[in-house]
XYZ file of C-alpha atoms in Angstrom:
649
model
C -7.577 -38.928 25.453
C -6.482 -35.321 25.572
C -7.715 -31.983 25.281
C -7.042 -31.784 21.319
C -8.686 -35.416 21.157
C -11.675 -34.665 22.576
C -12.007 -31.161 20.860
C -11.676 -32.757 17.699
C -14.177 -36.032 18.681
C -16.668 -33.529 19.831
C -16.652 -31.295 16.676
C -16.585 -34.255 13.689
C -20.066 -35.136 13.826
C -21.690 -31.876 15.134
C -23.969 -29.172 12.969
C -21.904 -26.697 14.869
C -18.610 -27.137 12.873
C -19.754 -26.248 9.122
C -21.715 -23.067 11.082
C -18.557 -21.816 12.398
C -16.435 -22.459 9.010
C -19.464 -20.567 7.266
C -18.891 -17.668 10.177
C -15.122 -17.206 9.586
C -15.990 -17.261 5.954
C -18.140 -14.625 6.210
C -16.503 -12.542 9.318
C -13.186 -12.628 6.812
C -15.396 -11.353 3.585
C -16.997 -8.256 5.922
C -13.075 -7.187 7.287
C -11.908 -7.169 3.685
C -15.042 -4.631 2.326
C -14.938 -2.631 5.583
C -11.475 -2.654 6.731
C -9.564 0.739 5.631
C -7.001 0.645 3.338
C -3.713 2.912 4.079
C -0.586 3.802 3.256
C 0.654 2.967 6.838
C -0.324 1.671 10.100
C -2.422 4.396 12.286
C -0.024 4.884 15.011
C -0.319 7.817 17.753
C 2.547 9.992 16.599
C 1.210 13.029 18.729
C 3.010 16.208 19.076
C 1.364 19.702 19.190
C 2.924 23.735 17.917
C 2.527 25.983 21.338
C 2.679 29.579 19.665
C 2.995 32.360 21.654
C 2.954 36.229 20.761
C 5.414 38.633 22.129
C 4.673 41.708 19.829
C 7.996 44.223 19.915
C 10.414 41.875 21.884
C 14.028 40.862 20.518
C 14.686 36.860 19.890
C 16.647 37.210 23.162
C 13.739 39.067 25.084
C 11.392 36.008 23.742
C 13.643 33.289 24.911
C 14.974 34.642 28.162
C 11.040 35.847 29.362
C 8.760 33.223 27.181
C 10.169 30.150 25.801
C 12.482 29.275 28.832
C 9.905 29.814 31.527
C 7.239 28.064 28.968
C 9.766 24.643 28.479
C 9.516 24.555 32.328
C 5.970 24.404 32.732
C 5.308 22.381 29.866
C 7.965 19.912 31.046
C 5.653 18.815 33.783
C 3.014 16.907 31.660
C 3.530 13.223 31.784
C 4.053 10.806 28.743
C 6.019 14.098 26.945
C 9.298 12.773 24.787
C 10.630 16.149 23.994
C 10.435 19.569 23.896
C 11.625 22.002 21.750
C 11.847 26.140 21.212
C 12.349 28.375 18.858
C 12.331 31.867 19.397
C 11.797 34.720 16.825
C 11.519 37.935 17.202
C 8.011 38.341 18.427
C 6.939 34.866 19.228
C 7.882 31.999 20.738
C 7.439 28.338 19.474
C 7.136 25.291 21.466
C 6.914 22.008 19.700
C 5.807 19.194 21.950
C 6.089 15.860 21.002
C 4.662 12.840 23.070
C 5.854 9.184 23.567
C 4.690 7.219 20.385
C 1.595 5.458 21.718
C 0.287 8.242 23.763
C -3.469 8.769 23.548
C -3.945 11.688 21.184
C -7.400 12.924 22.892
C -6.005 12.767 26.528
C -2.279 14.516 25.376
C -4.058 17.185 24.234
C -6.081 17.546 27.374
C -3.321 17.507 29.578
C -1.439 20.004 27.323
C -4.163 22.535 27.490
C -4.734 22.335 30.884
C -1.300 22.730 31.708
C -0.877 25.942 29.487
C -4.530 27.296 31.149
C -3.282 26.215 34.905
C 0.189 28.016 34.908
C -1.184 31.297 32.673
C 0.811 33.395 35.121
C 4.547 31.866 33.947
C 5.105 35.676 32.549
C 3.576 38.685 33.994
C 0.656 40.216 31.899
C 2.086 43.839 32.209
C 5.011 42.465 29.828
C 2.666 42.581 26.715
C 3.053 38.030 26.140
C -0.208 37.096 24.101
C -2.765 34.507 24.386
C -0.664 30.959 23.549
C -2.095 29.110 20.540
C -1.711 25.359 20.327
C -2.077 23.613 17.056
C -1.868 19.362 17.378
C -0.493 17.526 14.327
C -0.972 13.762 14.122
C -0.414 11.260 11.154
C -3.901 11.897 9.669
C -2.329 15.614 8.583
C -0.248 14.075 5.966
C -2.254 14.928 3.288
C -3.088 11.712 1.346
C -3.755 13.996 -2.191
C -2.606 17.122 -3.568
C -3.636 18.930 -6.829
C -1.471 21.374 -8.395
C -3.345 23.742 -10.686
C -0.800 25.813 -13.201
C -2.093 27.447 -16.107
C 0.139 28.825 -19.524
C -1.949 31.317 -20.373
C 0.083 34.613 -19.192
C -2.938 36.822 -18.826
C -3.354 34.769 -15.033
C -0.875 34.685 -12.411
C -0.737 32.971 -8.784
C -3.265 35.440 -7.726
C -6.073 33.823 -10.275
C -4.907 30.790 -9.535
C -5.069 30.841 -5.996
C -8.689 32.369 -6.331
C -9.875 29.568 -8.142
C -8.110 26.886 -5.238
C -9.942 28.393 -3.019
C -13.416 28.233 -4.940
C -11.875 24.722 -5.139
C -11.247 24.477 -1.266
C -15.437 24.598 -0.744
C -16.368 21.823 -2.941
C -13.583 19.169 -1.606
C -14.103 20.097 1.833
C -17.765 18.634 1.099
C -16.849 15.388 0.493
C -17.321 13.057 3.251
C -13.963 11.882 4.969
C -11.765 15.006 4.473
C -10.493 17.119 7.214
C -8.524 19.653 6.384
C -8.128 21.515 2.842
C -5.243 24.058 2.654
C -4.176 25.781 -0.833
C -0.079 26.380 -0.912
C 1.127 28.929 -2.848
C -0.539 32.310 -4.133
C 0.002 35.932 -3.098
C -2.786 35.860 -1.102
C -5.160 38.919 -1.411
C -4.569 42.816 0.367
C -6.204 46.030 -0.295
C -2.743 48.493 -0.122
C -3.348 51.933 0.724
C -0.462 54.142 -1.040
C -0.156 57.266 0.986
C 0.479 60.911 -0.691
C 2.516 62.965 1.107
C 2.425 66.174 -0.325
C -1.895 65.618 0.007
C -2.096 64.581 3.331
C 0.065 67.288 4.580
C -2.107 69.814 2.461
C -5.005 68.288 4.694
C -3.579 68.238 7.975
C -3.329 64.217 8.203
C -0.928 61.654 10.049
C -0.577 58.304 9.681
C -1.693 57.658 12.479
C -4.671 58.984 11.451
C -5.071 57.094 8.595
C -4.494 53.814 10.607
C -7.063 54.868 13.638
C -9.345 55.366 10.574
C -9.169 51.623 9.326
C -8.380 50.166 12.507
C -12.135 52.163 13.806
C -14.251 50.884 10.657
C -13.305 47.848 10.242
C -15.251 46.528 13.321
C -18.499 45.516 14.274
C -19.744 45.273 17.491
C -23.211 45.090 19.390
C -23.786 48.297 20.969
C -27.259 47.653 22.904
C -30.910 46.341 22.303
C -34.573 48.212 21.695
C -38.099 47.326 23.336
C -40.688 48.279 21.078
C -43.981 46.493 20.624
C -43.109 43.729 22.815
C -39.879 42.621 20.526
C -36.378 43.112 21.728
C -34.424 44.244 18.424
C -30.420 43.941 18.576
C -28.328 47.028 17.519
C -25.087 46.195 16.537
C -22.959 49.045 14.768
C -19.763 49.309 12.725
C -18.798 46.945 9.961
C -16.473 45.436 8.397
C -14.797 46.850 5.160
C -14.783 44.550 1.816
C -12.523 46.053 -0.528
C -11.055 48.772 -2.084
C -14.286 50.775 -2.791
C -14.876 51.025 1.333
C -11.480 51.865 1.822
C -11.789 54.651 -0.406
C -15.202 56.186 0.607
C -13.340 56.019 4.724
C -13.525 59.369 6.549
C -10.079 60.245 8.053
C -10.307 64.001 8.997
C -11.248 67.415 8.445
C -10.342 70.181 6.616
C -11.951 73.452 5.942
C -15.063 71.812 7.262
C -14.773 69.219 4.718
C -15.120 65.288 5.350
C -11.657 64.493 3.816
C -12.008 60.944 2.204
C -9.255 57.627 2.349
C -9.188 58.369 -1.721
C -8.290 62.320 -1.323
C -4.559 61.694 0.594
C -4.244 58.155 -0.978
C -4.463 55.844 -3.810
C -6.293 52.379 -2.781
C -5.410 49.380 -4.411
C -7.287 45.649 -4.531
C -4.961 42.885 -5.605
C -2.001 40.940 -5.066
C -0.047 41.244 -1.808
C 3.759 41.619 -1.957
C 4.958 37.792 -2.708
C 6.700 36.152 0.359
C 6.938 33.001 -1.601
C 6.372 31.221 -5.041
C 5.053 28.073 -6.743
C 5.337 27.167 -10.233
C 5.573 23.981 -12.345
C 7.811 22.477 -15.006
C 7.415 19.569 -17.114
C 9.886 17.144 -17.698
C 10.965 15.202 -20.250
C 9.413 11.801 -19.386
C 5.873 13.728 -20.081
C 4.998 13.491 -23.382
C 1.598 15.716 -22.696
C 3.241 18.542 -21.971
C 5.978 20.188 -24.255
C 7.956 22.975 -23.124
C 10.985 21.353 -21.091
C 12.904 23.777 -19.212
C 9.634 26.167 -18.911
C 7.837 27.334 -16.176
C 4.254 28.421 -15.343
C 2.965 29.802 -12.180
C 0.964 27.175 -10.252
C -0.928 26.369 -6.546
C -1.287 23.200 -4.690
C -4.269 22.325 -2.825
C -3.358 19.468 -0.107
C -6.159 16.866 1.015
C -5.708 15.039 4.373
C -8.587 12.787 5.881
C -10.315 12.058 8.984
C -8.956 9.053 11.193
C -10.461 6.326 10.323
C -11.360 6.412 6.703
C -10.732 4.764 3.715
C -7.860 6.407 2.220
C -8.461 4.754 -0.997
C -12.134 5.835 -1.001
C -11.411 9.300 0.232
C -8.776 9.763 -2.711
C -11.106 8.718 -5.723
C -13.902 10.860 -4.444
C -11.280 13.970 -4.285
C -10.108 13.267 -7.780
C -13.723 12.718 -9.119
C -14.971 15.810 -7.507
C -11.758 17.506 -9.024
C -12.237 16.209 -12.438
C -15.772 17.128 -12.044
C -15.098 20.815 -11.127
C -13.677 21.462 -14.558
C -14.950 23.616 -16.980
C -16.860 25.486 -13.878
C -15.032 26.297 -10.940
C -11.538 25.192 -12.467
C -12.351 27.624 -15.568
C -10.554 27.125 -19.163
C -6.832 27.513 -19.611
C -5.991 25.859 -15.778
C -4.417 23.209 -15.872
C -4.537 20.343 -13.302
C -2.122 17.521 -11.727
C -2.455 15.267 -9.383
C 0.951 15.221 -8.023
C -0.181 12.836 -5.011
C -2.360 10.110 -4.692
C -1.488 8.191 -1.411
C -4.708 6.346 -2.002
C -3.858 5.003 -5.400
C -0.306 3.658 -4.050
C -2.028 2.345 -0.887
C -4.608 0.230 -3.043
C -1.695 -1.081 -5.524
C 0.573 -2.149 -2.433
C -3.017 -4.373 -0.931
C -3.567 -5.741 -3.964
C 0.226 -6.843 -4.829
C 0.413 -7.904 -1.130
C -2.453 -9.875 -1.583
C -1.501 -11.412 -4.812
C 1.935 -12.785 -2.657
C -0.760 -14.138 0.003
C -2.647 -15.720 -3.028
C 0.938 -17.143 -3.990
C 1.992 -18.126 -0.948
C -1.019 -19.900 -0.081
C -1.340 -21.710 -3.302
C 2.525 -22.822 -3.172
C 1.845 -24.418 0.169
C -1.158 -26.591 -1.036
C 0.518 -27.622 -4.344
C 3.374 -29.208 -2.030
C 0.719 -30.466 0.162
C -0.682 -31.963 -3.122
C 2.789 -33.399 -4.463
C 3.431 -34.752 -0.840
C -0.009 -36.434 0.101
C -3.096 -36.022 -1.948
C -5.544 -33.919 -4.118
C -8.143 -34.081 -0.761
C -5.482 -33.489 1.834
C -4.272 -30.238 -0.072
C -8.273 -28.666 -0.476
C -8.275 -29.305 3.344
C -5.023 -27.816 3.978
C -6.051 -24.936 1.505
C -9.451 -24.647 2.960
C -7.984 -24.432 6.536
C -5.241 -21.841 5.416
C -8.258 -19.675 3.873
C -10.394 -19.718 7.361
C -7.729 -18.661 8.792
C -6.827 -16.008 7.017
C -10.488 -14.928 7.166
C -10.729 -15.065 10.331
C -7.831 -12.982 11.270
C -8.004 -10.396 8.817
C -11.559 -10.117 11.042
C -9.178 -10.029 14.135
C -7.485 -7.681 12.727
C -10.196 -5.335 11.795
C -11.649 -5.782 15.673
C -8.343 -4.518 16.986
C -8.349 -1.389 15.128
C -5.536 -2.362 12.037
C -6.009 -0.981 8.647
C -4.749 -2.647 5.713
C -1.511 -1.896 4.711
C 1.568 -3.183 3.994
C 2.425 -3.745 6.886
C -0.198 -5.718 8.483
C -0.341 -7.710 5.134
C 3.395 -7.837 5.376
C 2.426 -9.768 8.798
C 0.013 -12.118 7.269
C 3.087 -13.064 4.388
C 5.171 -13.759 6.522
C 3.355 -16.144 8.853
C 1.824 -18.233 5.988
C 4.599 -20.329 6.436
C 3.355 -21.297 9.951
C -0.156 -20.950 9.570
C -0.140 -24.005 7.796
C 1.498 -25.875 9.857
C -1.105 -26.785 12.029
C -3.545 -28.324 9.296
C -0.759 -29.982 7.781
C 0.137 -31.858 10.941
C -2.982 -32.878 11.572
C -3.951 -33.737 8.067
C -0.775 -35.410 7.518
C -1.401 -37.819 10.744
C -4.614 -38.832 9.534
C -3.611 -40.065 6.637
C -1.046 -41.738 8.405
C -3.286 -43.264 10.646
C -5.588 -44.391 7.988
C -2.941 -46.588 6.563
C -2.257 -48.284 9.743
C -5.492 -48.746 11.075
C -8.753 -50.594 9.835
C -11.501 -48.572 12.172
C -14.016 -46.018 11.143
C -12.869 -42.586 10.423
C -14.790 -41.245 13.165
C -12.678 -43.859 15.675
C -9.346 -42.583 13.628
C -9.962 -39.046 13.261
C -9.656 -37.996 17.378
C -6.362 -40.411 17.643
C -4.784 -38.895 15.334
C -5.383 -35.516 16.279
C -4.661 -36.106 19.912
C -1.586 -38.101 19.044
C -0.023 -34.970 17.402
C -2.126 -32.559 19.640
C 0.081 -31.604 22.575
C 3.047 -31.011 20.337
C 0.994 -28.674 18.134
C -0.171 -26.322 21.127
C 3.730 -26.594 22.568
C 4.715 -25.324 18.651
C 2.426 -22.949 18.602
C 3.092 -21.123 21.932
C 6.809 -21.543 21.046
C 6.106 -19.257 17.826
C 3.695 -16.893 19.597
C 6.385 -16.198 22.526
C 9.039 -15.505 20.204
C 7.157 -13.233 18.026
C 4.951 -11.395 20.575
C 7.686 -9.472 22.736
C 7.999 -7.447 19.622
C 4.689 -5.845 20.061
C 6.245 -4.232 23.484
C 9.356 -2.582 21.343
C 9.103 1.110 22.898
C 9.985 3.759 20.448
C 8.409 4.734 16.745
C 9.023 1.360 15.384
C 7.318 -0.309 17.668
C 4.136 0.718 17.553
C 4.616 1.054 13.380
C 5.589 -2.749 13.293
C 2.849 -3.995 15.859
C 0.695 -5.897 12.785
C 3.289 -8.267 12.464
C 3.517 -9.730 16.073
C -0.315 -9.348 16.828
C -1.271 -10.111 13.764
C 1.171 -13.555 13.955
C 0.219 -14.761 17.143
C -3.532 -14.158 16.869
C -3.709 -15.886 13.253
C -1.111 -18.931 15.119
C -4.150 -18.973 17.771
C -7.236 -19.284 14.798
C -4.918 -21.705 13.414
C -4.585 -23.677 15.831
C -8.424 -23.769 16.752
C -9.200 -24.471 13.127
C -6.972 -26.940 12.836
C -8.694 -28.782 15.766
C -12.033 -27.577 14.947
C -12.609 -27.787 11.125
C -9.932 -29.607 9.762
C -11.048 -33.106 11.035
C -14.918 -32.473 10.047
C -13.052 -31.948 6.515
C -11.455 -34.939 6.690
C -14.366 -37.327 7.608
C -16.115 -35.404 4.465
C -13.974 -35.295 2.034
C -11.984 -38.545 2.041
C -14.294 -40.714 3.699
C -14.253 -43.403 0.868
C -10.751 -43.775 1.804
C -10.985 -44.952 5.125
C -10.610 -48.997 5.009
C -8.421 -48.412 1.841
C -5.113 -48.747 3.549
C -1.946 -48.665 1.179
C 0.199 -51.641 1.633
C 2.342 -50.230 -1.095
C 5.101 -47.397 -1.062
C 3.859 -43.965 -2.402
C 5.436 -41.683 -4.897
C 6.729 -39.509 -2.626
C 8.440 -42.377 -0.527
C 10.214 -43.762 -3.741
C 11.590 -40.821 -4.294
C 13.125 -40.078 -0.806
C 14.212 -43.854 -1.073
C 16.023 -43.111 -4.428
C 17.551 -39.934 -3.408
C 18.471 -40.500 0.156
C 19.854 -44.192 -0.094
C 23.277 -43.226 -1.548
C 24.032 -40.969 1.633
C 23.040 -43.582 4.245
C 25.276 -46.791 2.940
C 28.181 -47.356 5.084
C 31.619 -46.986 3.692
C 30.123 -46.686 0.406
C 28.266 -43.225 0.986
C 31.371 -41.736 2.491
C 32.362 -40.300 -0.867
C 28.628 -38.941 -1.513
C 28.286 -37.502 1.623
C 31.373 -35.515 1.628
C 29.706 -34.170 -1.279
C 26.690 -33.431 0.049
C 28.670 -31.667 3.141
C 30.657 -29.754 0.016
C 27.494 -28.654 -1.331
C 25.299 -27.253 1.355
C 28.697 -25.200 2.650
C 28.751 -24.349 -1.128
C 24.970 -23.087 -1.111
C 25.655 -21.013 1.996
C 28.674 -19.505 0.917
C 26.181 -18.442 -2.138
C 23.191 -17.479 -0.230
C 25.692 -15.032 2.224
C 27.206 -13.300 -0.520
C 24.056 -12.579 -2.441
C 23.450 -9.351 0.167
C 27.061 -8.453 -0.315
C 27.085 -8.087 -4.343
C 23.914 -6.126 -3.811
C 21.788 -9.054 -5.832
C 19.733 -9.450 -2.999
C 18.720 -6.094 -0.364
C 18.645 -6.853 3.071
C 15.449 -4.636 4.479
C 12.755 -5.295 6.826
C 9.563 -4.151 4.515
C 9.189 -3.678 0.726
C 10.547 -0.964 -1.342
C 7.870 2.148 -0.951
C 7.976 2.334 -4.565
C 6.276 6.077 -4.495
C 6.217 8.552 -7.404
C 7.048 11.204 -5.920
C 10.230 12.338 -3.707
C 11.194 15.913 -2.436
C 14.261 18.235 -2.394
C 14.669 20.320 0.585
C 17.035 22.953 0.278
C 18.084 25.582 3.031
C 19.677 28.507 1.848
C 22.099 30.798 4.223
C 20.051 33.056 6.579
C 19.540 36.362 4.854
C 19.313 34.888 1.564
C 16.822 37.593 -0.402
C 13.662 35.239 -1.799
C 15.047 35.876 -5.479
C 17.733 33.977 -4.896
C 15.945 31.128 -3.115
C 13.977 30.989 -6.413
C 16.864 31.028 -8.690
C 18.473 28.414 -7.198
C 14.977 25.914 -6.982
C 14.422 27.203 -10.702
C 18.555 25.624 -11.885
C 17.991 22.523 -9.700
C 14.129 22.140 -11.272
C 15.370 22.572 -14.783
C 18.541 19.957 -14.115
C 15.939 17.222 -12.705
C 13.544 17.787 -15.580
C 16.101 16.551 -17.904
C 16.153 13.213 -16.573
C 13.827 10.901 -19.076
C 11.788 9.338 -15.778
C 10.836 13.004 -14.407
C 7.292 13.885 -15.880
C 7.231 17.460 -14.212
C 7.843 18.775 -10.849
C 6.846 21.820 -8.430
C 9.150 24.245 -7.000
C 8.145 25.989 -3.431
C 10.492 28.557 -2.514
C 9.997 30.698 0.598
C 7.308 27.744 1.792
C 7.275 24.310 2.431
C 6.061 21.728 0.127
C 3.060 19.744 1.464
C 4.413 17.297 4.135
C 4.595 13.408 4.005
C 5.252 11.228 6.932
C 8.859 12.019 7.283
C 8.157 15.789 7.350
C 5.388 15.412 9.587
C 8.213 13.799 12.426
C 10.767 16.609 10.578
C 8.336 19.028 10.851
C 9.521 20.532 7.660
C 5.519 21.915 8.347
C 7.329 25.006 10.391
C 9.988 26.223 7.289
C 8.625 28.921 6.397
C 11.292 32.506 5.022
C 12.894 33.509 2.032
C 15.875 31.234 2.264
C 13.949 28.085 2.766
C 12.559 26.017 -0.262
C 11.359 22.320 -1.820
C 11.603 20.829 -5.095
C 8.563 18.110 -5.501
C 9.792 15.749 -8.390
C 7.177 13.463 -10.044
C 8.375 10.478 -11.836
């Protein structure tokens, strides 16, 4: 007997089988409650922003002295896909993007220490600054953002942006969040508005004025006291904290006479000069808000999470905390929307993926049940559901997340999961109409008879499916569920179908097993009835030629579905999101007004369509990024002739 035989003879009678169906049970139960639940796979999509400062220098001077030497040094570090430069008047920046797959911790290493060991690319005396390196990864796509917008015209973006960042403390708090950033706002200055007629009446510069700020606003320790055996620290200087310390500032002389920051100039607390806006309009398809073709100022606060977390979970605990916030920190007359909720669409693509598993499975047993017999489709559907336990376990251990496309995998190897218990199944029952000996005699033949063929099968699929888990590139690591997932579920299957399928079989249709049927099934009459014109002689000539006419018929059909657009040829589901963006690029020079104009005609156009419930404009500033403008880096458009419409549907 062979290896599948005697697996299967050792396994039907022993207390270890129904221990390790109860195990995969369970193991499968604990994957589903701890597993994470994401948009997409967690792939290493590494790539880091090198800043560097060159205060005074032309765009030429930066590239020719900074960026250029910079490329070359960088260029060293191994596992490094590209590199790219911008330079800007004043600073250069280096975007460095690793091979997909690349360790994140260990890139970053090696990019530091590169950028620490070869300091001396420029010489200090040329005024080059301190590089800054800022690493972006897939886990900076924010997963939620809130846009706050208010109609009531005594606040502005300033008020707004206040509250967001009141807001920013209590969502940092919740556990699983890692960054919180507010987008949008003025963003807060104390402006000193210089008289010219009073400081010359005083004597003062400018540059006195700025030595003056520059000189108070700084704290530093200046020494220690021994007294009564206690060392006391003496730090002097401090740092200013608005308007009123500006204004009480000492700046000269005269006559004497301290003269004060409020005698040569009037100090204001507010707003800074706009460099970019935000507002929102409703649309149409919202029938909460009126007032289409409006718009009210407005801020976004963007929520990203930690590797590893829930996304789901993360999500509800941001809106919660959001939701909980009003009335206190999010006073009366701000308005809030969540205009992204990457944890809401993750959870509604498991669960409809699910439901197709569900399907799937239970489509394969009812066929099981049509073909063979009520007990040979609960074993078949009790195999399929260990193994599906079981892997999703697998799964977890390897570090997948569920999302659609590691339940995408699972779909699509249904179909061959099965196949295992359904052989084996299938040639017991077989047997048992042939043979009069015990179950326990039958069982092993059976499943050695069919054994070797089932491993060759299953090694056939598994080679054929696992060289895509190799594919180099972004899409390779993004579509790695599907062959690991495959081949190790092919594997449980396998080792179920050996394992627990025949201990199923000796329980649950052990009355059966002297019952041979001399008769012809259902099933057989059927394929007797339906088969028997095509196999006479010269008599099935005619109904074979029209059997010939109407499979060429069906695949002259089934070719040209994809053609006449009934059926969409595409590797994964639709992302059916509720959200997409409008990036528009304006002419270099193009004033900030006009930027604005031109969002504000597109916004009001798109908020006419019925589907559009409201949308935010961001003009001078990016919209918060999504997966495609993380690997766009859309993160870096930043002026007054960039700008993105967010449209909500």
């Amino acid at each position: 007997m062979g290896l599948s035989g005697r697996i299967a003879r050792f396994f039907l009678t022993s207390q270890l089988t129904p221990l390790i169906a109860l195990i995969a049970a369970l193991l499968g139960l604990f994957a589903i409650l701890v597993t994470p639940r994401e948009e997409e796979p967690q792939i290493n999509v590494t790539m880091a922003n090198v800043f560097i400062p060159f205060p005074g220098a032309s765009a030429k001077d930066v590239e020719a002295l900074v960026a250029t030497p910079a490329e070359q040094v960088l260029s060293q570090i191994a596992g490094i896909e590209h590199i790219y430069s911008v330079s800007k008047p004043g600073i250069a920046v280096l975007t460095v993007q690793y091979l997909v797959g690349q360790d994140r911790t260990q890139a970053l290493v090696r990019l530091y220490d590169t950028i620490q060991a070869n300091r001396d690319w420029v010489s200090p005396e040329l005024g080059v600054g301190e590089p800054i390196i800022k690493p972006l990864g897939i886990d900076d796509v924010p997963i939620v953002t809130v846009t706050l917008w208010t109609r009531d015209e005594a606040r502005g973006a300033y008020e707004l942006e206040q509250v967001a960042h009141a807001a920013e403390i209590e969502l940092k708090r919740i556990p699983g969040t890692r960054e919180v950033t507010t987008v949008g706002g003025p963003g807060r200055a104390v402006r000193v508005m210089m008289d010219p007629d009073r400081m010359a009446a005083f004597g003062i510069s400018p540059q006195d004025i700025r030595d003056a700020l520059q000189v108070s606003n700084a704290a530093q320790p200046s020494g220690t006291l021994v007294a009564n055996n206690q060392e006391l620290l003496v730090q002097t200087g401090t740092f200013l904290s608005g308007a009123d310390d500006v204004k009480q500032l000492v700046v000269g002389v005269a006559e004497r006479q301290p003269v004060y920051m409020s005698d040569i100039a009037t100090v204001v607390a507010g707003p800074e000069q706009p460099a970019h806006y935000v507002w929102h309009g409703p649309g149409v398809g919202n029938a909460r808000e009126s007032g289409h073709g409006l718009t009210y100022p407005a801020v976004t606060l963007a929520v990203s999470k930690k590797p590893g977390e829930n996304a789901v979970d993360v999500a509800e605990k941001v809106i919660e905390r959001v939701n909980s916030l009003r009335g206190s920190i999010l006073p009366e007359g701000v308005e809030v929307r969540i205009t992204r909720n990457y944890g809401a669409t993750a959870d509604d693509k498991a669960k409809k993926l699910i439901q197709k598993l569900i399907f799937a499975t239970g489509s394969v047993v009812l066929l099981v049940l049509f073909a063979i017999g009520r007990r040979e489709a609960l074993i078949v559907g009790a195999a399929v559901l260990l193994t599906l336990a079981a892997t999703l376990f697998a799964s977890w251990a390897w570090g997948f997340t569920l999302n659609r496309v590691s339940l995408f995998a699972l779909i699509f190897s249904i179909g061959i999961l099965v196949d295992d218990a359904i052989v084996v199944v299938e040639n017991i029952h077989r047997r048992m109409q042939l043979d009069h000996d015990g179950l326990e005699a039958i069982i092993p033949r059976a499943v050695d008879e069919v054994g070797g063929p089932t491993i060759l099968a299953t090694l056939t699929v598994i080679a054929a499916l696992l060289p895509m888990a190799f594919v180099s590139g972004l899409m390779g690591p993004y579509m790695s569920p599907i062959p690991i997932n495959a081949s190790i579920g092919m594997l449980i299957s396998l080792a179920i179908a050996f394992i627990v399928t025949p201990w199923l079989a000796l329980k649950l249709i052990k009355q059966e097993a002297h019952a041979a049927q001399d008769g012809e099934t259902r099933l057989s009459r059927l394929f007797r009835k339906r088969l028997s014109p095509f196999l006479r002689g010269h008599e099935g000539a005619g109904a074979r030629r029209m059997l010939w006419l109407g499979i060429g018929l069906a695949i002259l059909i089934s070719v040209a579905l994809p053609v006449v657009q009934l059926v969409i040829m595409k590797m994964l589901p639709f992302d059916n999101k509720s959200e997409f963006q409008i990036i528009v690029d304006m002419p270099v020079g193009t004033p900030l007004e006009k930027t604005a104009q031109v969002l504000n005609e597109m916004g009001t156009a798109v908020a006419a369509f019925p589907e559009v419930t409201d949308y935010q404009a961001y003009a001078g500033t990016a919209a918060p990024i999504n997966f495609n403008g993380l690997v766009r880096q859309y993160y870096l458009r930043a002026g007054p002739e960039v700008g993105d419409l967010q449209v909500n549907l």
